[in-house]
mmCIF file of C-alpha atoms in Angstrom:
data_model
loop_
_atom_site.group_PDB
_atom_site.id
_atom_site.type_symbol
_atom_site.label_atom_id
_atom_site.label_comp_id
_atom_site.label_asym_id
_atom_site.label_seq_id
_atom_site.Cartn_x
_atom_site.Cartn_y
_atom_site.Cartn_z
ATOM 1 C CA MET A 150 -7.283 -7.732 19.933
ATOM 2 C CA THR A 151 -6.288 -10.809 22.111
ATOM 3 C CA GLY A 152 -4.083 -13.257 20.331
ATOM 4 C CA ASP A 153 -5.777 -15.683 18.361
ATOM 5 C CA HIS A 154 -8.997 -13.893 18.035
ATOM 6 C CA THR A 155 -9.563 -13.379 14.017
ATOM 7 C CA ASN A 156 -11.637 -10.502 13.532
ATOM 8 C CA GLN A 157 -14.193 -10.587 10.713
ATOM 9 C CA LEU A 158 -15.022 -8.098 7.950
ATOM 10 C CA PRO A 159 -17.994 -6.525 8.484
ATOM 11 C CA LEU A 160 -19.099 -7.309 4.704
ATOM 12 C CA ALA A 161 -18.143 -11.052 5.675
ATOM 13 C CA ASP A 162 -21.876 -11.997 4.109
ATOM 14 C CA LEU A 163 -21.393 -10.313 0.891
ATOM 15 C CA HIS A 164 -17.680 -12.261 0.292
ATOM 16 C CA ALA A 165 -18.990 -15.810 1.051
ATOM 17 C CA ALA A 166 -22.103 -14.997 -1.064
ATOM 18 C CA ALA A 167 -20.052 -14.243 -3.889
ATOM 19 C CA GLY A 168 -18.596 -18.012 -3.173
ATOM 20 C CA ALA A 169 -15.234 -15.961 -2.255
ATOM 21 C CA ARG A 170 -12.211 -19.178 -0.082
ATOM 22 C CA PHE A 171 -10.578 -17.163 2.618
ATOM 23 C CA GLY A 172 -7.748 -17.243 4.327
ATOM 24 C CA ALA A 173 -5.976 -15.592 7.389
ATOM 25 C CA PHE A 174 -3.946 -12.006 6.851
ATOM 26 C CA ALA A 175 -2.931 -9.063 9.264
ATOM 27 C CA GLY A 176 -5.381 -10.930 11.955
ATOM 28 C CA TRP A 177 -8.431 -11.283 9.968
ATOM 29 C CA ASN A 178 -10.434 -13.373 7.478
ATOM 30 C CA MET A 179 -9.893 -12.187 4.309
ATOM 31 C CA PRO A 180 -11.142 -13.123 1.288
ATOM 32 C CA LEU A 181 -8.685 -14.516 -0.741
ATOM 33 C CA THR A 182 -10.120 -15.823 -3.939
ATOM 34 C CA TYR A 183 -12.986 -15.570 -5.915
ATOM 35 C CA PRO A 184 -14.684 -18.578 -8.669
ATOM 36 C CA ALA A 185 -12.720 -16.688 -11.113
ATOM 37 C CA GLY A 186 -9.710 -17.694 -9.603
ATOM 38 C CA VAL A 187 -6.470 -15.217 -9.371
ATOM 39 C CA MET A 188 -5.315 -15.114 -13.266
ATOM 40 C CA LYS A 189 -9.108 -13.875 -14.346
ATOM 41 C CA GLU A 190 -9.406 -11.555 -11.227
ATOM 42 C CA HIS A 191 -5.921 -10.466 -11.833
ATOM 43 C CA LEU A 192 -6.681 -9.057 -15.282
ATOM 44 C CA HIS A 193 -10.106 -7.898 -14.892
ATOM 45 C CA THR A 194 -8.969 -5.460 -12.801
ATOM 46 C CA ARG A 195 -5.949 -4.324 -15.623
ATOM 47 C CA GLU A 196 -8.480 -4.569 -18.195
ATOM 48 C CA HIS A 197 -11.714 -3.075 -17.031
ATOM 49 C CA VAL A 198 -12.271 -2.462 -12.756
ATOM 50 C CA GLY A 199 -11.436 -4.850 -9.116
ATOM 51 C CA LEU A 200 -13.243 -3.909 -6.610
ATOM 52 C CA PHE A 201 -11.589 -5.288 -3.534
ATOM 53 C CA ASP A 202 -12.676 -5.270 0.233
ATOM 54 C CA ILE A 203 -10.004 -3.189 2.609
ATOM 55 C CA SER A 204 -11.765 -3.200 5.700
ATOM 56 C CA HIS A 205 -8.959 -4.481 7.199
ATOM 57 C CA MET A 206 -7.439 -1.174 7.220
ATOM 58 C CA LYS A 207 -7.381 1.670 9.597
ATOM 59 C CA LEU A 208 -8.638 4.890 8.999
ATOM 60 C CA PHE A 209 -6.945 7.459 11.535
ATOM 61 C CA LEU A 210 -8.467 11.436 11.816
ATOM 62 C CA VAL A 211 -6.460 13.630 13.418
ATOM 63 C CA THR A 212 -7.136 16.837 13.726
ATOM 64 C CA GLY A 213 -6.476 20.010 15.829
ATOM 65 C CA PRO A 214 -4.337 23.136 16.317
ATOM 66 C CA GLY A 215 -1.357 20.918 16.689
ATOM 67 C CA ALA A 216 -2.192 17.748 13.994
ATOM 68 C CA ALA A 217 0.619 19.425 11.129
ATOM 69 C CA ASP A 218 2.784 19.342 14.125
ATOM 70 C CA LEU A 219 2.500 15.784 15.852
ATOM 71 C CA ILE A 220 2.475 14.538 11.626
ATOM 72 C CA ASN A 221 5.859 16.698 11.046
ATOM 73 C CA ARG A 222 7.302 14.427 13.944
ATOM 74 C CA ALA A 223 5.982 11.393 13.374
ATOM 75 C CA CYS A 224 6.629 11.517 9.769
ATOM 76 C CA PRO A 225 9.387 12.948 7.413
ATOM 77 C CA LEU A 226 6.954 15.449 5.755
ATOM 78 C CA ASP A 227 5.586 18.405 5.883
ATOM 79 C CA ALA A 228 2.120 18.476 6.828
ATOM 80 C CA ARG A 229 1.798 22.489 6.916
ATOM 81 C CA ALA A 230 3.127 22.747 3.192
ATOM 82 C CA LEU A 231 0.360 20.118 2.192
ATOM 83 C CA ASP A 232 -2.605 21.547 -0.224
ATOM 84 C CA VAL A 233 -6.287 20.902 1.363
ATOM 85 C CA LYS A 234 -7.155 17.783 -1.395
ATOM 86 C CA GLN A 235 -3.313 16.627 -0.988
ATOM 87 C CA SER A 236 -2.700 13.031 -0.529
ATOM 88 C CA LYS A 237 0.992 12.134 0.186
ATOM 89 C CA TYR A 238 2.854 8.671 1.076
ATOM 90 C CA THR A 239 4.679 9.004 3.511
ATOM 91 C CA PHE A 240 6.088 6.295 6.911
ATOM 92 C CA PHE A 241 6.074 6.225 10.678
ATOM 93 C CA LEU A 242 10.059 6.046 11.524
ATOM 94 C CA THR A 243 12.014 4.243 14.594
ATOM 95 C CA GLU A 244 14.535 6.201 16.052
ATOM 96 C CA ALA A 245 17.298 3.937 13.714
ATOM 97 C CA ALA A 246 14.706 5.318 11.008
ATOM 98 C CA GLY A 247 13.408 1.659 10.469
ATOM 99 C CA ILE A 248 9.801 1.866 8.830
ATOM 100 C CA ILE A 249 7.771 1.157 11.571
ATOM 101 C CA ASP A 250 4.488 1.007 8.797
ATOM 102 C CA ASP A 251 4.285 3.183 5.442
ATOM 103 C CA LEU A 252 0.872 5.323 5.052
ATOM 104 C CA ILE A 253 -1.188 7.603 3.351
ATOM 105 C CA ILE A 254 -1.562 11.181 4.677
ATOM 106 C CA THR A 255 -4.632 12.942 3.290
ATOM 107 C CA ARG A 256 -4.923 16.680 4.325
ATOM 108 C CA LEU A 257 -8.737 17.761 4.766
ATOM 109 C CA GLY A 258 -8.489 21.043 5.993
ATOM 110 C CA ASP A 259 -6.385 23.228 8.235
ATOM 111 C CA GLU A 260 -6.620 21.516 11.252
ATOM 112 C CA ARG A 261 -7.798 18.132 10.390
ATOM 113 C CA PHE A 262 -5.620 14.957 8.119
ATOM 114 C CA MET A 263 -6.507 11.460 7.402
ATOM 115 C CA VAL A 264 -3.842 8.843 8.099
ATOM 116 C CA VAL A 265 -5.056 5.033 5.989
ATOM 117 C CA ALA A 266 -2.742 2.671 7.865
ATOM 118 C CA ASN A 267 -2.116 -0.707 7.540
ATOM 119 C CA ALA A 268 -4.552 -3.317 9.198
ATOM 120 C CA GLY A 269 -1.405 -5.257 10.866
ATOM 121 C CA ASN A 270 0.489 -2.198 11.959
ATOM 122 C CA ALA A 271 -3.106 -0.828 13.191
ATOM 123 C CA ALA A 272 -3.000 -1.336 17.123
ATOM 124 C CA THR A 273 0.722 -0.680 17.143
ATOM 125 C CA ASP A 274 0.478 2.928 14.780
ATOM 126 C CA GLU A 275 -2.679 3.984 17.139
ATOM 127 C CA ALA A 276 -0.186 3.534 20.132
ATOM 128 C CA HIS A 277 2.520 5.708 18.332
ATOM 129 C CA LEU A 278 0.159 8.396 17.137
ATOM 130 C CA ARG A 279 -1.444 8.621 20.713
ATOM 131 C CA THR A 280 2.400 8.294 22.638
ATOM 132 C CA LEU A 281 3.710 11.288 20.662
ATOM 133 C CA ALA A 282 0.564 12.510 20.694
ATOM 134 C CA LYS A 283 0.532 13.800 24.115
ATOM 135 C CA ASP A 284 3.173 16.390 23.407
ATOM 136 C CA PHE A 285 0.803 18.374 20.712
ATOM 137 C CA ASP A 286 -2.859 20.274 21.196
ATOM 138 C CA ALA A 287 -4.611 17.263 18.670
ATOM 139 C CA THR A 288 -6.738 14.642 18.998
ATOM 140 C CA ILE A 289 -6.697 11.191 17.190
ATOM 141 C CA GLU A 290 -10.285 9.787 16.441
ATOM 142 C CA PRO A 291 -10.057 5.830 14.727
ATOM 143 C CA LEU A 292 -13.034 4.886 12.801
ATOM 144 C CA ASP A 293 -15.387 2.447 12.227
ATOM 145 C CA ARG A 294 -15.518 1.899 8.720
ATOM 146 C CA VAL A 295 -16.144 -0.013 5.896
ATOM 147 C CA PHE A 296 -13.483 0.638 3.117
ATOM 148 C CA ILE A 297 -13.107 -0.212 -0.525
ATOM 149 C CA ALA A 298 -11.211 -0.177 -3.235
ATOM 150 C CA ILE A 299 -12.127 0.458 -6.336
ATOM 151 C CA GLN A 300 -9.759 0.226 -9.063
ATOM 152 C CA GLY A 301 -8.875 -0.558 -13.007
ATOM 153 C CA PRO A 302 -9.425 1.706 -16.106
ATOM 154 C CA GLU A 303 -13.064 1.883 -16.244
ATOM 155 C CA ALA A 304 -12.673 2.999 -12.567
ATOM 156 C CA ALA A 305 -14.271 6.077 -12.767
ATOM 157 C CA ALA A 306 -17.209 5.559 -15.589
ATOM 158 C CA VAL A 307 -18.256 2.706 -12.738
ATOM 159 C CA LEU A 308 -18.372 5.302 -10.025
ATOM 160 C CA GLY A 309 -20.147 7.311 -12.354
ATOM 161 C CA LYS A 310 -22.909 5.403 -13.111
ATOM 162 C CA ALA A 311 -22.593 4.556 -9.269
ATOM 163 C CA GLY A 312 -24.031 8.570 -8.733
ATOM 164 C CA LEU A 313 -20.328 9.257 -7.635
ATOM 165 C CA ALA A 314 -18.764 11.962 -9.523
ATOM 166 C CA THR A 315 -14.542 11.945 -9.612
ATOM 167 C CA GLU A 316 -13.846 14.315 -12.087
ATOM 168 C CA GLU A 317 -12.639 16.771 -9.214
ATOM 169 C CA LEU A 318 -10.218 14.593 -8.369
ATOM 170 C CA PHE A 319 -6.666 13.234 -9.281
ATOM 171 C CA PHE A 320 -3.907 10.985 -8.605
ATOM 172 C CA MET A 321 -2.977 11.412 -4.918
ATOM 173 C CA GLN A 322 -6.353 13.299 -3.700
ATOM 174 C CA GLY A 323 -8.461 12.473 -1.303
ATOM 175 C CA PHE A 324 -11.760 14.503 0.511
ATOM 176 C CA GLU A 325 -15.022 13.882 2.688
ATOM 177 C CA PRO A 326 -17.496 14.178 -0.333
ATOM 178 C CA ARG A 327 -20.531 13.424 2.627
ATOM 179 C CA ALA A 328 -20.311 13.052 6.437
ATOM 180 C CA ASP A 329 -18.462 9.921 7.744
ATOM 181 C CA TRP A 330 -17.180 9.364 4.264
ATOM 182 C CA PHE A 331 -13.579 9.520 2.513
ATOM 183 C CA MET A 332 -12.899 9.368 -0.294
ATOM 184 C CA SER A 333 -9.399 9.891 -2.472
ATOM 185 C CA ARG A 334 -7.730 8.285 -5.643
ATOM 186 C CA SER A 335 -5.107 5.877 -5.509
ATOM 187 C CA GLY A 336 -4.622 2.661 -4.731
ATOM 188 C CA TYR A 337 -2.278 -0.799 -4.985
ATOM 189 C CA THR A 338 -2.698 -2.353 -8.357
ATOM 190 C CA GLY A 339 -0.474 0.135 -10.205
ATOM 191 C CA GLU A 340 -3.626 1.756 -12.150
ATOM 192 C CA ASP A 341 -6.043 4.562 -12.176
ATOM 193 C CA GLY A 342 -8.907 3.782 -8.969
ATOM 194 C CA PHE A 343 -10.355 4.830 -5.844
ATOM 195 C CA GLU A 344 -10.544 3.753 -1.683
ATOM 196 C CA ILE A 345 -13.773 4.669 -0.163
ATOM 197 C CA GLY A 346 -14.135 4.191 3.776
ATOM 198 C CA LEU A 347 -17.414 4.899 4.464
ATOM 199 C CA PRO A 348 -20.331 3.728 7.302
ATOM 200 C CA GLU A 349 -21.468 -0.113 6.660
ATOM 201 C CA ALA A 350 -24.864 0.774 5.685
ATOM 202 C CA ASP A 351 -24.039 3.421 2.407
ATOM 203 C CA ALA A 352 -21.196 0.796 1.636
ATOM 204 C CA ARG A 353 -23.241 -1.835 1.354
ATOM 205 C CA GLU A 354 -25.311 0.437 -0.811
ATOM 206 C CA LEU A 355 -23.271 1.640 -2.870
ATOM 207 C CA LEU A 356 -21.531 -1.985 -3.766
ATOM 208 C CA GLY A 357 -24.520 -2.765 -5.062
ATOM 209 C CA LYS A 358 -24.845 -0.348 -7.659
ATOM 210 C CA ILE A 359 -21.520 -0.957 -8.478
ATOM 211 C CA LEU A 360 -21.960 -4.801 -8.553
ATOM 212 C CA ALA A 361 -24.858 -4.570 -10.702
ATOM 213 C CA ASP A 362 -22.659 -2.950 -13.445
ATOM 214 C CA GLU A 363 -20.935 -5.823 -15.101
ATOM 215 C CA ARG A 364 -17.425 -4.181 -15.551
ATOM 216 C CA ALA A 365 -16.971 -4.641 -11.803
ATOM 217 C CA MET A 366 -15.867 -7.839 -10.238
ATOM 218 C CA TRP A 367 -15.145 -9.005 -6.569
ATOM 219 C CA ILE A 368 -11.099 -9.385 -6.923
ATOM 220 C CA GLY A 369 -9.260 -11.429 -3.219
ATOM 221 C CA LEU A 370 -6.023 -10.861 -1.677
ATOM 222 C CA ALA A 371 -4.137 -13.857 -3.580
ATOM 223 C CA ALA A 372 -4.489 -10.949 -6.882
ATOM 224 C CA ARG A 373 -4.266 -8.049 -4.567
ATOM 225 C CA ASP A 374 -0.589 -8.942 -4.738
ATOM 226 C CA SER A 375 0.132 -10.226 -7.770
ATOM 227 C CA LEU A 376 -1.075 -6.413 -8.597
ATOM 228 C CA ARG A 377 0.680 -4.371 -6.330
ATOM 229 C CA LEU A 378 4.225 -6.703 -6.907
ATOM 230 C CA GLU A 379 3.578 -5.750 -10.662
ATOM 231 C CA ALA A 380 3.175 -2.724 -9.978
ATOM 232 C CA GLY A 381 6.708 -2.590 -7.462
ATOM 233 C CA LEU A 382 4.425 -1.047 -4.171
ATOM 234 C CA CYS A 383 5.847 -2.390 -1.292
ATOM 235 C CA LEU A 384 4.079 -4.962 0.749
ATOM 236 C CA HIS A 385 4.872 -3.994 4.473
ATOM 237 C CA GLY A 386 5.992 -7.524 6.121
ATOM 238 C CA ASN A 387 7.476 -8.713 3.523
ATOM 239 C CA ASP A 388 9.616 -5.785 1.327
ATOM 240 C CA ILE A 389 9.437 -3.096 4.364
ATOM 241 C CA THR A 390 10.057 -3.557 7.793
ATOM 242 C CA PRO A 391 11.410 -2.017 11.146
ATOM 243 C CA ASP A 392 14.375 -3.459 9.539
ATOM 244 C CA ASN A 393 14.554 -1.417 6.483
ATOM 245 C CA ASP A 394 15.164 2.219 6.730
ATOM 246 C CA PRO A 395 13.695 4.214 3.500
ATOM 247 C CA ALA A 396 17.175 5.095 1.494
ATOM 248 C CA SER A 397 17.732 1.147 1.369
ATOM 249 C CA ALA A 398 13.899 0.513 -0.181
ATOM 250 C CA GLY A 399 13.980 2.782 -2.867
ATOM 251 C CA LEU A 400 11.712 5.542 -1.231
ATOM 252 C CA MET A 401 13.295 8.689 -0.428
ATOM 253 C CA TRP A 402 11.510 10.103 -2.930
ATOM 254 C CA ALA A 403 8.955 10.375 -0.633
ATOM 255 C CA ILE A 404 10.649 12.137 1.966
ATOM 256 C CA PRO A 405 11.322 16.263 0.835
ATOM 257 C CA LYS A 406 14.824 16.922 0.382
ATOM 258 C CA ASP A 407 14.601 20.127 2.728
ATOM 259 C CA LEU A 408 13.527 17.800 5.577
ATOM 260 C CA ARG A 409 16.293 15.601 5.111
ATOM 261 C CA ALA A 410 18.520 18.186 7.123
ATOM 262 C CA ASP A 411 16.371 19.762 8.938
ATOM 263 C CA GLY A 412 13.250 18.154 9.562
ATOM 264 C CA ALA A 413 11.591 17.341 12.927
ATOM 265 C CA PHE A 414 10.466 13.791 12.385
ATOM 266 C CA ILE A 415 11.797 10.792 14.508
ATOM 267 C CA GLY A 416 14.595 9.369 12.123
ATOM 268 C CA ARG A 417 16.282 11.986 10.497
ATOM 269 C CA ALA A 418 20.012 11.804 12.438
ATOM 270 C CA ALA A 419 20.260 8.189 12.055
ATOM 271 C CA LEU A 420 18.646 8.796 8.221
ATOM 272 C CA ALA A 421 21.293 11.408 7.534
ATOM 273 C CA THR A 422 23.887 8.922 8.662
ATOM 274 C CA ILE A 423 22.860 6.198 6.142
ATOM 275 C CA LEU A 424 22.750 8.826 3.743
ATOM 276 C CA ALA A 425 26.072 9.704 4.146
ATOM 277 C CA ASP A 426 27.175 6.130 4.338
ATOM 278 C CA GLY A 427 25.282 5.232 1.429
ATOM 279 C CA ALA A 428 22.719 2.306 1.605
ATOM 280 C CA LYS A 429 24.386 -1.236 2.415
ATOM 281 C CA GLN A 430 21.225 -2.689 0.776
ATOM 282 C CA LYS A 431 19.233 -2.011 -2.391
ATOM 283 C CA ARG A 432 15.365 -2.833 -2.758
ATOM 284 C CA VAL A 433 15.403 -4.248 -5.918
ATOM 285 C CA GLY A 434 12.514 -5.677 -8.761
ATOM 286 C CA LEU A 435 13.944 -9.149 -9.442
ATOM 287 C CA LYS A 436 13.278 -11.732 -12.687
ATOM 288 C CA PRO A 437 13.359 -15.193 -12.493
ATOM 289 C CA GLU A 438 14.770 -17.507 -15.353
ATOM 290 C CA GLY A 439 11.933 -19.520 -16.869
ATOM 291 C CA ARG A 440 8.175 -19.920 -15.355
ATOM 292 C CA GLN A 441 9.014 -20.492 -12.090
ATOM 293 C CA PRO A 442 7.836 -18.095 -9.039
ATOM 294 C CA VAL A 443 10.846 -17.245 -6.383
ATOM 295 C CA ARG A 444 8.567 -16.587 -3.245
ATOM 296 C CA SER A 445 9.586 -14.615 -0.460
ATOM 297 C CA GLY A 446 12.093 -15.393 1.937
ATOM 298 C CA ALA A 447 14.391 -17.501 -0.706
ATOM 299 C CA GLU A 448 18.164 -16.879 0.101
ATOM 300 C CA LEU A 449 20.053 -14.966 -2.877
ATOM 301 C CA PHE A 450 23.574 -14.794 -3.439
ATOM 302 C CA ASP A 451 26.453 -13.851 -6.459
ATOM 303 C CA ALA A 452 27.776 -16.091 -8.873
ATOM 304 C CA ASP A 453 30.359 -16.777 -6.452
ATOM 305 C CA SER A 454 28.309 -18.436 -3.934
ATOM 306 C CA LYS A 455 28.077 -15.266 -1.275
ATOM 307 C CA LEU A 456 25.267 -14.692 0.413
ATOM 308 C CA ILE A 457 23.855 -11.090 -0.909
ATOM 309 C CA GLY A 458 20.008 -10.623 -0.375
ATOM 310 C CA ARG A 459 17.229 -11.833 -0.266
ATOM 311 C CA VAL A 460 13.417 -12.136 -1.583
ATOM 312 C CA THR A 461 10.975 -10.427 -0.016
ATOM 313 C CA SER A 462 7.897 -11.054 -2.188
ATOM 314 C CA GLY A 463 7.465 -13.260 -5.042
ATOM 315 C CA GLY A 464 4.853 -14.615 -7.531
ATOM 316 C CA PHE A 465 3.603 -14.696 -11.037
ATOM 317 C CA GLY A 466 2.738 -11.542 -13.258
ATOM 318 C CA PRO A 467 -0.087 -12.328 -15.024
ATOM 319 C CA SER A 468 -0.307 -9.067 -17.536
ATOM 320 C CA ALA A 469 3.853 -9.259 -17.121
ATOM 321 C CA GLY A 470 3.800 -13.385 -18.090
ATOM 322 C CA PHE A 471 6.548 -14.529 -16.190
ATOM 323 C CA PRO A 472 7.267 -14.820 -12.750
ATOM 324 C CA VAL A 473 8.369 -11.428 -10.608
ATOM 325 C CA ALA A 474 10.177 -10.829 -7.509
ATOM 326 C CA MET A 475 11.420 -8.128 -5.485
ATOM 327 C CA GLY A 476 14.079 -8.268 -2.805
ATOM 328 C CA TYR A 477 16.802 -6.280 -1.041
ATOM 329 C CA VAL A 478 20.304 -7.450 -2.488
ATOM 330 C CA SER A 479 23.709 -5.501 -1.782
ATOM 331 C CA THR A 480 23.917 -2.445 -3.209
ATOM 332 C CA PRO A 481 27.151 -2.744 -6.464
ATOM 333 C CA LEU A 482 24.889 -5.458 -7.862
ATOM 334 C CA ALA A 483 21.285 -3.219 -7.666
ATOM 335 C CA LYS A 484 22.152 -2.593 -11.199
ATOM 336 C CA ALA A 485 19.081 -3.658 -13.846
ATOM 337 C CA GLY A 486 20.299 -6.866 -16.091
ATOM 338 C CA THR A 487 22.545 -8.114 -12.550
ATOM 339 C CA ARG A 488 22.843 -11.558 -12.582
ATOM 340 C CA VAL A 489 22.012 -12.998 -8.982
ATOM 341 C CA PHE A 490 20.817 -16.411 -7.856
ATOM 342 C CA ALA A 491 17.696 -17.329 -5.629
ATOM 343 C CA ASP A 492 18.120 -20.808 -3.730
ATOM 344 C CA VAL A 493 15.417 -22.569 -4.497
ATOM 345 C CA ARG A 494 14.826 -25.934 -1.950
ATOM 346 C CA GLY A 495 18.528 -26.140 -2.304
ATOM 347 C CA THR A 496 18.724 -25.314 -6.208
ATOM 348 C CA LYS A 497 20.224 -22.348 -7.797
ATOM 349 C CA VAL A 498 17.388 -20.683 -9.652
ATOM 350 C CA PRO A 499 19.239 -17.387 -12.370
ATOM 351 C CA VAL A 500 17.300 -14.222 -11.401
ATOM 352 C CA ASP A 501 17.795 -11.088 -13.128
ATOM 353 C CA VAL A 502 17.695 -7.587 -11.060
ATOM 354 C CA HIS A 503 14.985 -5.724 -13.191
ATOM 355 C CA SER A 504 13.707 -2.128 -13.157
ATOM 356 C CA LEU A 505 10.754 -1.621 -11.041
ATOM 357 C CA PRO A 506 7.606 -1.330 -11.551
ATOM 358 C CA PHE A 507 6.823 -4.815 -14.026
ATOM 359 C CA THR A 508 3.826 -2.781 -15.824
ATOM 360 C CA GLN A 509 3.343 0.837 -15.816
ATOM 361 C CA HIS A 510 1.400 2.598 -13.604
ATOM 362 C CA ARG A 511 -1.849 3.643 -15.113
ATOM 363 C CA TYR A 512 -2.813 6.638 -12.659
ATOM 364 C CA ARG A 513 -4.876 9.788 -13.565
ATOM 365 C CA LYS A 514 -2.613 12.365 -12.823
ATOM 366 C CA GLY A 515 -4.937 15.558 -14.288
#
């Protein structure tokens, strides 16, 4: 894609008909809110079912005898140890262990893997994979799919009514229910839910059934952000970037312990050094005092007015009932309850380090 060209969602007409207000995100023209508004959309997802068009995200099929080895090189993951249907949260790292992107990789077969990447990094990720693939007997196929997320406590029931069986799938599992379809039990809200990649014609048919169900409602990017922020989930480009490593970002749970010493992944040596020395900063939850949210980019200070970190995401948490944020602080201050101060337009706002998530995850793990 060139320069300032904005990509349009294949289902843009459905969103316009639903009264969406559009705005730019990661090179795409995306629905930000619908007439219900961000508060109602957010709470509806937590109580019933939210429907998200995430077709800006990219699906890559990685296949071939060298597919697992390619993934083991690109990610701190043991692709051969994944069961068929198992999904794993992982990343592409730089040699310095910076996070190029965070991904979900699902094993679909012995030599068949699905990689789900973020919109803003789709081109970078594809180029990165293709460069690495030269050393492996593996094929990378970017898929042209509509991608939708169905999230919330009634998601399985709504999909069942629409004719899609979900009993076979638990949290962080994915499979191909039919040709050219990919379905996983995962999401970005902290609720139970599903993500389905499918051809546009099939998507329109499925959405017709889902939207006929009063439990389901379209949700825009604004509520997607407040939902994931309450759930303590990272947004790449904000909370994790190539300037952050998995140790600082509090994401070491995603890297199997045995790989830290002898994995084949890019960035292993740098990450080992960071782990040995101890990360200088840590990603934390932040709870501002009062009702005023603190926003991404706000600098954080200690009681002696020393700069100790910054906010990477912030907003109001409709389910939490108070402003929520996350960011990085110096490691000694990364304990829940520690008081720091955010600079909000020249005013020092008291902010407490808070455990993540702000709202409990409700995944269906079996």
